[in-house]
Coordinates of C-alpha atoms in Angstrom, one line a residue:
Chain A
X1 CA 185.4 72.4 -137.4
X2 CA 189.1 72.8 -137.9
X3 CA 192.1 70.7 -138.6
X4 CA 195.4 69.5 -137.2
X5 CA 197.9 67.3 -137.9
X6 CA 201.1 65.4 -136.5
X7 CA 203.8 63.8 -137.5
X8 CA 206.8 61.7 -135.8
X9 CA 209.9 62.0 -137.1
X10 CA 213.6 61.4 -135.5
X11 CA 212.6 61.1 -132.0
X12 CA 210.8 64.2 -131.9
X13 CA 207.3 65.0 -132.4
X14 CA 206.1 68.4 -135.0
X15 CA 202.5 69.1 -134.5
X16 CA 201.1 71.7 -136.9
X17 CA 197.6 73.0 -137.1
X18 CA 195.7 75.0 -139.3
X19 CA 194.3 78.5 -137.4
X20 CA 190.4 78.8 -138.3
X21 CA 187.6 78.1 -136.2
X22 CA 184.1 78.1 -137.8
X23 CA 180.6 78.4 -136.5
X24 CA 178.6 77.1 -139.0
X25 CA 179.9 78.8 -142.0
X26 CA 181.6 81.9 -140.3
X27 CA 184.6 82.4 -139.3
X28 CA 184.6 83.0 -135.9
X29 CA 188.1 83.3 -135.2
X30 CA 190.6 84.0 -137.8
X31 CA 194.0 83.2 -135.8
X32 CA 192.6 80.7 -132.8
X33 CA 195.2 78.4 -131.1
X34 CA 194.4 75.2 -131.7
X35 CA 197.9 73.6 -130.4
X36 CA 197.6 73.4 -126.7
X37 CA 199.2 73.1 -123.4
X38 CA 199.0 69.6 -121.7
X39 CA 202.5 69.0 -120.1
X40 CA 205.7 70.8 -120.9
X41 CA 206.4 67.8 -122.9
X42 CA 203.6 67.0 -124.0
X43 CA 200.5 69.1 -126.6
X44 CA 197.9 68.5 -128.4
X45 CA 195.8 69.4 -131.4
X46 CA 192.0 69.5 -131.0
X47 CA 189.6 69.5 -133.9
X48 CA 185.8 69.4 -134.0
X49 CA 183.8 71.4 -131.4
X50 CA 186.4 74.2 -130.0
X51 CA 184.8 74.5 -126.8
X52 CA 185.0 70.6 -126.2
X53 CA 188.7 70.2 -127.7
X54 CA 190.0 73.0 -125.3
X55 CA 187.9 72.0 -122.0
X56 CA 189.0 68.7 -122.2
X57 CA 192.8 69.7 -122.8
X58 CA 192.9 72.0 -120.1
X59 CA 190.9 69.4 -118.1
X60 CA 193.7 66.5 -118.8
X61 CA 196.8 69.1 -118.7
X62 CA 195.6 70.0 -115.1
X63 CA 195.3 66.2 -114.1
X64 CA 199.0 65.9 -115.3
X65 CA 200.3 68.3 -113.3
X66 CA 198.9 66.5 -110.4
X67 CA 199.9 63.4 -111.5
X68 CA 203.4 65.3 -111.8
X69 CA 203.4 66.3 -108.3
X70 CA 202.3 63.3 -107.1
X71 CA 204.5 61.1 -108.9
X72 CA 207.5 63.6 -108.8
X73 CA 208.4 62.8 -112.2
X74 CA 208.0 64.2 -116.0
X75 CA 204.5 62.9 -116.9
X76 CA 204.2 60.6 -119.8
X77 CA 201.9 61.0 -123.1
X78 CA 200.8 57.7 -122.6
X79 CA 199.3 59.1 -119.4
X80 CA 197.4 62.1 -120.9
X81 CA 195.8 59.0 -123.6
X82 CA 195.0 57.0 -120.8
X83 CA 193.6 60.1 -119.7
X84 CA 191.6 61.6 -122.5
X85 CA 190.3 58.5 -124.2
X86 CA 188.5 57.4 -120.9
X87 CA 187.0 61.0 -120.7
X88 CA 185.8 60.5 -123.8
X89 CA 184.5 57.1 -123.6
X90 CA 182.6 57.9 -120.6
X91 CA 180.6 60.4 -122.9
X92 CA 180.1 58.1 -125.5
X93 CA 181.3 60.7 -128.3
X94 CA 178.9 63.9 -127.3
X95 CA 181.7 65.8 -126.5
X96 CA 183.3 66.3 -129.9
X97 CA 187.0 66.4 -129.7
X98 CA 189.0 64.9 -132.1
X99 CA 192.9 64.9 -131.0
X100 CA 196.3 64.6 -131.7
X101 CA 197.8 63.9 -128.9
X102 CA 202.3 64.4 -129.1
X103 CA 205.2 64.3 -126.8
X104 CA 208.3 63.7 -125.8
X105 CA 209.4 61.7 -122.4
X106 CA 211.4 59.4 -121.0
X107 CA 210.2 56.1 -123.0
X108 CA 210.8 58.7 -126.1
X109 CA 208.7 60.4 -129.1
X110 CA 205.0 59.7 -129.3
X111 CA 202.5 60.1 -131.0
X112 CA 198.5 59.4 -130.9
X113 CA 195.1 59.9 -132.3
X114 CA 192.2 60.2 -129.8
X115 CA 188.6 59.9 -131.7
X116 CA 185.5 61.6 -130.0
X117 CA 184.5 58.1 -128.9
X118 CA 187.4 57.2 -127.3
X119 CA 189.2 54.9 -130.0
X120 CA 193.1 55.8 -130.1
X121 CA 195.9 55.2 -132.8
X122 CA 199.6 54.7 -132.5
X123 CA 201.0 56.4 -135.7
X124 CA 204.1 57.5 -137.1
X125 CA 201.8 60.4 -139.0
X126 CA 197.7 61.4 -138.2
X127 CA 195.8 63.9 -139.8
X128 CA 192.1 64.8 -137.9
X129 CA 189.2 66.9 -138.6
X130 CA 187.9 68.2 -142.0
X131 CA 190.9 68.6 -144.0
X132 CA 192.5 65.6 -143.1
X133 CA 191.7 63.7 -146.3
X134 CA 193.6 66.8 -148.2
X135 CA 196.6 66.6 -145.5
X136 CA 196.9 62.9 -145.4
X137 CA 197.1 62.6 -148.9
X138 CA 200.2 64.5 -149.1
X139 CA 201.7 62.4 -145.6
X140 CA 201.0 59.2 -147.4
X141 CA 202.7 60.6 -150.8
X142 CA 205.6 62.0 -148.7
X143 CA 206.1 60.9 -145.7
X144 CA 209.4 58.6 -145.1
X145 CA 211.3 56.9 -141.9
X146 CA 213.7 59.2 -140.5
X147 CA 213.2 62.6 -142.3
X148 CA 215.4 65.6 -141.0
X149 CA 213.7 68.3 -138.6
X150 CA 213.6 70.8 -141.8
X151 CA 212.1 68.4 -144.1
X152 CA 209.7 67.1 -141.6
X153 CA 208.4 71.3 -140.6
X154 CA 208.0 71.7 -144.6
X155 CA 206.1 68.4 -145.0
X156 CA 203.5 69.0 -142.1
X157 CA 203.1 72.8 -143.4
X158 CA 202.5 71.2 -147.0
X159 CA 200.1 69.4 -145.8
X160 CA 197.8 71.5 -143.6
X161 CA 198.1 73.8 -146.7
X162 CA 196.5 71.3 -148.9
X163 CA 193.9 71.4 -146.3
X164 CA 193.6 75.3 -145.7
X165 CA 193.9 75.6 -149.8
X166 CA 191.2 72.6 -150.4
X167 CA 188.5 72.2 -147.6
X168 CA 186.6 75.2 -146.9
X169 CA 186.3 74.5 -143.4
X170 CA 189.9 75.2 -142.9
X171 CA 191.8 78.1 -143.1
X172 CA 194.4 80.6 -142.3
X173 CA 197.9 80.2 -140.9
X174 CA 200.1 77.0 -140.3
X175 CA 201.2 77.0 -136.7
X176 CA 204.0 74.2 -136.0
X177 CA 205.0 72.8 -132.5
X178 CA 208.4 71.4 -132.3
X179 CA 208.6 69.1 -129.4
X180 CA 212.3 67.5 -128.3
X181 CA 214.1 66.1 -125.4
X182 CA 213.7 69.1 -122.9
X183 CA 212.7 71.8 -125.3
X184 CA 209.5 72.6 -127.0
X185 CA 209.7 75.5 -130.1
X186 CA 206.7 77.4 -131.2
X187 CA 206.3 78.8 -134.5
X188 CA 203.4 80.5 -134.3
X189 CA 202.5 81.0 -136.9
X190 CA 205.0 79.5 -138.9
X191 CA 203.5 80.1 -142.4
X192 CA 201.3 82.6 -143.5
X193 CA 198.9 81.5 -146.5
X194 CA 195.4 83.5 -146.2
X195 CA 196.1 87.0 -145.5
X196 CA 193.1 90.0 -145.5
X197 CA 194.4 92.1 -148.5
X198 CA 194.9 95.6 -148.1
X199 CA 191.9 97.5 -149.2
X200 CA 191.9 99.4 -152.0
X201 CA 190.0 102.9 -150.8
X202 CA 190.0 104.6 -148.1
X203 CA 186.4 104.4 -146.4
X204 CA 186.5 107.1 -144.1
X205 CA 184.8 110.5 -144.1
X206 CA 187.0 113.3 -143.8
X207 CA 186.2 115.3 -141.1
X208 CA 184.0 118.2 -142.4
X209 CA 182.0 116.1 -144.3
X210 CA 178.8 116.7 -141.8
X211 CA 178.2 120.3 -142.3
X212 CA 177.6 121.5 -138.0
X213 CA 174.3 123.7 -138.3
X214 CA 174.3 124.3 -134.4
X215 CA 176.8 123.6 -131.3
X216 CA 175.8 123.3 -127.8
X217 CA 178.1 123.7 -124.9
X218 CA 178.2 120.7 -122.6
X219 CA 177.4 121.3 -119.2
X220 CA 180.5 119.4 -117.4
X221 CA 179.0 117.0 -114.3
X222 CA 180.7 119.1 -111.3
X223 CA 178.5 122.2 -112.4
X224 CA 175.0 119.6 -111.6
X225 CA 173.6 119.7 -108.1
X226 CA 173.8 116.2 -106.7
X227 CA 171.4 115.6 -104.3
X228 CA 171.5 112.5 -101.6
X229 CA 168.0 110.7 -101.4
X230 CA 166.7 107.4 -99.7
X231 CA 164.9 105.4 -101.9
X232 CA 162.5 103.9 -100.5
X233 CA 161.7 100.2 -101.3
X234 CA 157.7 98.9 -101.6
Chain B
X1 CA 135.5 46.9 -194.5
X2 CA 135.6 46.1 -198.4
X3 CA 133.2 49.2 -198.5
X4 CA 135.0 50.9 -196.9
X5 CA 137.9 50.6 -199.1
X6 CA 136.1 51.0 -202.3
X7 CA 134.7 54.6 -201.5
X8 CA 136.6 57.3 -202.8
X9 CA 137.6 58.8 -199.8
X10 CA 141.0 59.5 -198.7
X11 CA 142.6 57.3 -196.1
X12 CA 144.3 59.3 -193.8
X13 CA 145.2 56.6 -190.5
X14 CA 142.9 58.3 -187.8
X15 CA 144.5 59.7 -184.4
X16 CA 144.8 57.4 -182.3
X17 CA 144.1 58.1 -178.5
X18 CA 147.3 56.0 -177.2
X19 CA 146.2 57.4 -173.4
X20 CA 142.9 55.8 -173.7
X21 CA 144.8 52.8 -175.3
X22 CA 146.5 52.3 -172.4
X23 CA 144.7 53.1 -169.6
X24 CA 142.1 50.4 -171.3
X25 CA 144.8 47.8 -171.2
X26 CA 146.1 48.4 -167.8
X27 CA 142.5 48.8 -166.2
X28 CA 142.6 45.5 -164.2
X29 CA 145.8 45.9 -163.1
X30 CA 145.3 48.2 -160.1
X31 CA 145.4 45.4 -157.1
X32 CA 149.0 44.2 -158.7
X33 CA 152.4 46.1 -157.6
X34 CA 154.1 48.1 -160.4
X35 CA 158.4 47.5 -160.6
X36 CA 160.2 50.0 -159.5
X37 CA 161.3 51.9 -161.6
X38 CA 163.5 54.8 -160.1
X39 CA 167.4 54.1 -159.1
X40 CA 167.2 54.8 -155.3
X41 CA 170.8 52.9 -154.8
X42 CA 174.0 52.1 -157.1
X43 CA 174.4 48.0 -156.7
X44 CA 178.0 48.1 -158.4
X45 CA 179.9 51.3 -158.5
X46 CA 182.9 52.1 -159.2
X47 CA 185.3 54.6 -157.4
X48 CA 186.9 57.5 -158.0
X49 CA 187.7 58.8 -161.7
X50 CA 190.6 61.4 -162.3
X51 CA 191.8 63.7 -165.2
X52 CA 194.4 66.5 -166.0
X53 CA 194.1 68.8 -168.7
X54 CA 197.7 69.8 -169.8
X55 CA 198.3 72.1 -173.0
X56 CA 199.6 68.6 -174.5
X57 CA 196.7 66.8 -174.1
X58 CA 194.4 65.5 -171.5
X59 CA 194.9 62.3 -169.2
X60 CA 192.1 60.2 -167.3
X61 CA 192.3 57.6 -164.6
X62 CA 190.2 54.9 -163.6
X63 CA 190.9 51.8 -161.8
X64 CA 189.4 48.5 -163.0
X65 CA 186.8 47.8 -159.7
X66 CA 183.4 46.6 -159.8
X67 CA 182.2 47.2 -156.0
X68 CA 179.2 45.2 -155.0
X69 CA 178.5 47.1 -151.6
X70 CA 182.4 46.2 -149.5
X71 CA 182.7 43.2 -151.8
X72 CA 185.5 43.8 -154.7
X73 CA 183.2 41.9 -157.0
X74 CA 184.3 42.8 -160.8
X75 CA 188.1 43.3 -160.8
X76 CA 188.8 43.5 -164.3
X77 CA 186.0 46.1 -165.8
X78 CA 186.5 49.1 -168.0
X79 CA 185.2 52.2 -166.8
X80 CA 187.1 54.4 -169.3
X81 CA 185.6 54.3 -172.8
X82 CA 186.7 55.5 -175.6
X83 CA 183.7 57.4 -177.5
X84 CA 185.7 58.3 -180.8
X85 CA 188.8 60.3 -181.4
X86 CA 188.6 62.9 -179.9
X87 CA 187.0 61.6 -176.5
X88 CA 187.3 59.1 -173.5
X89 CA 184.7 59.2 -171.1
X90 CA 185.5 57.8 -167.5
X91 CA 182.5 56.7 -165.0
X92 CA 181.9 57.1 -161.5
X93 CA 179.3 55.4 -159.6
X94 CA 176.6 52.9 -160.8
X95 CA 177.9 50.5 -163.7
X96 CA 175.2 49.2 -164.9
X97 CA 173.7 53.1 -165.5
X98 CA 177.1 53.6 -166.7
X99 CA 176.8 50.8 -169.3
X100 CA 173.6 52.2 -170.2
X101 CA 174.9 55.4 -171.0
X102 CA 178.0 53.8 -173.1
X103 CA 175.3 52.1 -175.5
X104 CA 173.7 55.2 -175.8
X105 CA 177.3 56.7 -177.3
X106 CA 178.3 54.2 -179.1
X107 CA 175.0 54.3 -180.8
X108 CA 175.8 58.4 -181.1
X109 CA 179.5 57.7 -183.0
X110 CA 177.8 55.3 -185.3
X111 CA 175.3 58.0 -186.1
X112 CA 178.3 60.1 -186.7
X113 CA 180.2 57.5 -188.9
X114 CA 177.2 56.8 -191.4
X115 CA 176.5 60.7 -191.9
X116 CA 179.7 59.7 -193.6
X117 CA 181.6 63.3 -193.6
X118 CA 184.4 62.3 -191.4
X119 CA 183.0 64.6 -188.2
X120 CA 182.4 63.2 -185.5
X121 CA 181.3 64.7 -181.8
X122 CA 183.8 66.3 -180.2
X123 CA 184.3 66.1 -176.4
X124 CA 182.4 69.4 -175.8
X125 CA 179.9 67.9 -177.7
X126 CA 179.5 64.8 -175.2
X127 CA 179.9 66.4 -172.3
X128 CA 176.7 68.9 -173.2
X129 CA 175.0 65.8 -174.1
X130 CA 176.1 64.0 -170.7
X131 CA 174.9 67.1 -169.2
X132 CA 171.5 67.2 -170.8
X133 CA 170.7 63.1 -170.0
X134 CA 171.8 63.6 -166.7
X135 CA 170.1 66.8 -165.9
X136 CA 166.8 65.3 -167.4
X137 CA 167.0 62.2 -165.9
X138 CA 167.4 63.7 -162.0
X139 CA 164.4 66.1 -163.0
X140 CA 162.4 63.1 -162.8
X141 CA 163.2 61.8 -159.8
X142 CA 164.9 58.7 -162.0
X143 CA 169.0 59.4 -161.9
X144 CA 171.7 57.7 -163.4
X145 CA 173.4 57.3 -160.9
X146 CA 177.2 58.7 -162.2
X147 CA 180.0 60.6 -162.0
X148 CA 181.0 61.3 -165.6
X149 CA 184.6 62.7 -166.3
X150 CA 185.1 64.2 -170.5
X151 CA 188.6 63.9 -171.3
X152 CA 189.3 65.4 -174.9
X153 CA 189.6 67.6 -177.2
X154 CA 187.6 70.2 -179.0
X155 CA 187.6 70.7 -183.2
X156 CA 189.9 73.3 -182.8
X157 CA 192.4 70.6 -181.2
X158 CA 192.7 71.7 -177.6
X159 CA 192.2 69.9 -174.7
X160 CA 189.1 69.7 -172.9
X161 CA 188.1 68.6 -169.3
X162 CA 184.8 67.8 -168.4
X163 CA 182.6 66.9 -165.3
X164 CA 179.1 65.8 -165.1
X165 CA 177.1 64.6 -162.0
X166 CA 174.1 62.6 -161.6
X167 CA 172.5 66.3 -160.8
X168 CA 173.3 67.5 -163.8
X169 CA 176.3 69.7 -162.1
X170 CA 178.8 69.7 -165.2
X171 CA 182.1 72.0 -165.6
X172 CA 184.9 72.6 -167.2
X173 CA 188.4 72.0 -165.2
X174 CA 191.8 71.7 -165.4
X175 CA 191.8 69.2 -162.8
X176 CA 189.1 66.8 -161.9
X177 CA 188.3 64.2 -159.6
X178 CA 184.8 62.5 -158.5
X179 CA 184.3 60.3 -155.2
X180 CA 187.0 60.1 -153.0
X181 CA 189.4 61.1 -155.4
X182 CA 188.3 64.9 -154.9
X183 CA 189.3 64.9 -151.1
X184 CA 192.4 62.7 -151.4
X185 CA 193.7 63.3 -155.3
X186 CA 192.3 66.6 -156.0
X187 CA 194.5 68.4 -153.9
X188 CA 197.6 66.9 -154.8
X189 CA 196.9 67.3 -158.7
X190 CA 196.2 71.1 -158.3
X191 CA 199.1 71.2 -156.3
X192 CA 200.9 69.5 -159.2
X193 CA 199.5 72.0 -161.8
X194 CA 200.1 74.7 -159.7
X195 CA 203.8 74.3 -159.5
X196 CA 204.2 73.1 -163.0
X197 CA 201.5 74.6 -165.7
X198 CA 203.1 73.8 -168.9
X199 CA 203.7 70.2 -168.0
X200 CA 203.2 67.2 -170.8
X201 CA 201.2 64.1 -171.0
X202 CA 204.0 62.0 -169.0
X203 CA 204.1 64.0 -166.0
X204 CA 200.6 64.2 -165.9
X205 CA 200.6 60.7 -166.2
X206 CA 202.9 60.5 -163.5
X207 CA 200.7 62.8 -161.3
X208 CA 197.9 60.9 -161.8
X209 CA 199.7 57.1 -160.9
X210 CA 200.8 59.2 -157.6
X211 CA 197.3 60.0 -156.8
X212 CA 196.1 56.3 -157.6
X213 CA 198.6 55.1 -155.3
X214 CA 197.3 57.0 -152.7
X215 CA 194.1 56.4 -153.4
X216 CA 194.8 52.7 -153.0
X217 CA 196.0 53.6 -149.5
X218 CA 193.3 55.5 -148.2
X219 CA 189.7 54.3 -150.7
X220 CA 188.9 50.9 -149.0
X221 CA 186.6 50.6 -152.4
X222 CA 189.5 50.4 -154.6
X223 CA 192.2 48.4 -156.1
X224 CA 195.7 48.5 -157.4
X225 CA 195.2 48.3 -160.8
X226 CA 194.1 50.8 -163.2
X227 CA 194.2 52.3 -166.6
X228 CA 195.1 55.6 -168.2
X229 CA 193.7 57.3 -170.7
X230 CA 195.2 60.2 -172.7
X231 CA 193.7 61.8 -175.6
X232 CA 196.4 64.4 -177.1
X233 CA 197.4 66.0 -180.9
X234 CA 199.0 62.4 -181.4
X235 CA 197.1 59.5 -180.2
X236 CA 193.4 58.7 -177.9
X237 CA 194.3 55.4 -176.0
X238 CA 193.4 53.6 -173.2
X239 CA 195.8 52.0 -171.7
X240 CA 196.9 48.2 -170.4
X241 CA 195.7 47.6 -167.2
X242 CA 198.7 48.2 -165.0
X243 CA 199.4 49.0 -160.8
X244 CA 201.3 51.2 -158.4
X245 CA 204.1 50.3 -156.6
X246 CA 203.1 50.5 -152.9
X247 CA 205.0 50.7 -149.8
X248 CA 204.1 49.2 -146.7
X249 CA 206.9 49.6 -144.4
X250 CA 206.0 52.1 -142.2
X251 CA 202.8 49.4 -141.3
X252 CA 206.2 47.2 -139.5
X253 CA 207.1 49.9 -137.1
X254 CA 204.8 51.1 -134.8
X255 CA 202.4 48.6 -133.3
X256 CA 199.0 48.6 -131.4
X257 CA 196.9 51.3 -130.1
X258 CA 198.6 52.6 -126.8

């Protein structure tokens, strides 16, 4: 489990997410990507199971580019919701994604929840997955019509902190996705808050260490006799 | 028995089996159903229960709901309680065990106020007490069903923030939140603290009506009205019932699902 936010502000969309995916209560990936691809236009952030969050992302993103060729126009995120929450209807919530869907096109910003049962939201701010509780609490403190770009980035990063500070089953960096009228900007990551501190010895043994009591020369491989057999099969 | 009382021996009162006693009066009773007697549910609860420990003083919140299951049943109970000067107690869960547990203090500070030497408890005190009760009562499979939050002060005079947990899980905090309050206010009060360590009783204060109001956004079990408790050098008060401003506005804009 992981978590990701969004947030809609001056007709343009910033996604952020926090960049830990657990098993269980490992870490299994330290710095995952949990913003992804669907259109140019158009990503979304998947918490709950990683494996179902990015199959059925890469699964919708390809259906938009054939929708894109088809069409012969800029896909719409009110396509890839269409999209994704009759997938996951169909499935009746066994496949565990939990999205923020965001985008930019030609009606303007957007911005949507999809639940792993297929329920979506319209929102001007979402929080999902298991520090969503922590980040919405500083949306719903903070969050006003019509912030500025640079307040709205340091409002979505304060708030997946609270959630990579506060829940333990998020972690890591903040990675922010600025999507606008015909230019996406990655910051990736945009703010680093858990970082491995250095360690404080050096562990290695210095060479020596293993006193040699005997060397043996290798023999190198073109010196062997290769022979050519047929094996014979019972 | 007048011969017995004129002999000369002593009369000690004999031992008296109370087992046997018992067991002889309920004997016939084995067909009939006994009352339960453990708490498997909380009926009315309330919600979440907050506290800051400054170097001022220490400030608790509580809203004033009674929740009978989704039903806002009570709205106008107290669920902070002031034990004696030096402690407010604020409670989480089941009311009536709640209520229950406020007899039992009150009781305690009455104790305190006939020994007649002008000490009373102190919030440490309680909250070791509150730990003990709680603890005791889980170990037999009979909780009361609470969240208990110590707001006070020790007899040296600094503050003290205490948590206790119908498990018997109790520590010390600067921060502390039970129930919905941990995910939502929680956060935002240690982020609060972390950015400002040496702030007073009205900033806290201020913190806390912040976390309240969001709260009422996000709890569906609670309400916009609520009281504050601070217990400093100066004063241990409860305050007026009183409510957040809230902002709906963003609800106008966006419409629907799709």
């Amino acid at each position: 489990s992981n978590f990701i936010i969004k947030q809609w502000y001056q007709r343009r969309v910033a996604i952020t997410a926090g960049g830990f995916y657990t098993g269980g209560s490992i870490v299994c990936d330290l710095n995952c990507e949990k913003i992804h691809y669907i259109a140019d236009n158009i990503y979304c952030c998947g918490a709950g199971t990683a494996a179902d969050t990015e199959f059925t992302t890469r699964m919708v993103s390809s259906k938009m580019e054939l929708l894109k060729l088809r069409t012969g126009r800029e896909g719409r995120v009110i396509s890839a919701l269409r999209m994704l929450k009759q997938y996951l209807f169909r499935y009746q919530g066994y496949i565990s994604a939990a999205l923020v869907l965001g985008g930019v096109d030609v009606t303007g910003p957007a911005l949507y929840t999809v639940y792993p049962h297929g329920s979506t939201d319209k929102l001007p701010y979402v929080t999902m997955g298991s520090g969503s509780l922590a980040a919405m609490s500083v949306f719903e403190d903070r969050y006003k019509l019509n912030m500025e770009e640079e307040e709205a980035k340091a409002l979505v990063c304060d708030a997946i902190k609270a959630g990579i500070i506060n829940d333990l089953g998020s972690g890591s960096n903040v990675d922010i996705t600025v999507i606008r009228k015909g230019e996406v900007e990655v910051f990736r990551p945009y703010q680093v808050v858990c970082q491995k501190s250095q360690r404080q010895g050096d562990y290695t043994f210095p060479r020596g260490t293993t006193v040699v009591t005997n060397t043996t020369e290798m023999v190198p491989f073109s010196a062997l006799q290769v022979t050519d057999e047929e094996v014979m099969e019972l | 028995m007048a011969a017995h009382l004129a002999s000369n021996e002593l009369h000690l009162p004999k031992y008296v089996n109370m087992k046997e006693r018992v067991a002889e009066f309920w004997k016939d009773e084995g067909t009939t159903v006994s009352p339960k007697k453990h708490t498997m549910q909380p009926i009315v609860t309330g919600t979440s229960v907050l506290g800051i420990r400054t170097k001022e003083g220490v400030v608790i919140a509580a809203d004033t709901l009674g929740s009978y299951g989704s039903l806002a049943r009570f709205r106008d109970i107290q669920r902070l309680m002031k034990v004696n000067d030096s402690t407010i107690i604020g409670g989480f869960g089941d009311y009536a065990d709640f209520q229950f547990l406020m007899k039992l203090l009150r009781q305690q500070t009455i104790d305190d106020e006939v020994v007649g030497d002008g000490v009373y408890r102190d919030a440490p005190a309680i909250h070791n007490w509150l730990r003990c009760v709680l603890y005791n009562r889980r170990t037999k499979f009979n909780p009361l069903w609470n969240t208990i939050v110590v707001a006070g002060k020790n007899y040296g005079g600094e503050p003290y923030l205490g948590y206790v947990d119908k498990i018997g899980v109790a520590f010390e905090e600067k921060t502390v939140a039970t129930g919905f309050g941990s995910y939502i206010a929680l956060p935002m009060m240690r982020k609060a603290m972390d950015e400002n360590p040496d702030m007073g009783v009205e900033e806290a204060k201020a913190v806390l009506k912040r976390c309240l109001r969001v709260l009422f956004y996000r709890d569906c079990r609670s309400l916009n009205r609520f009281q504050i408790g601070v217990v400093s050098a100066g004063e241990t008060s409860i305050s007026e019932p009183m409510s957040a401003d809230t902002d709906w506005s963003i609800g106008a804009n966006p419409s629907g699902y799709e």
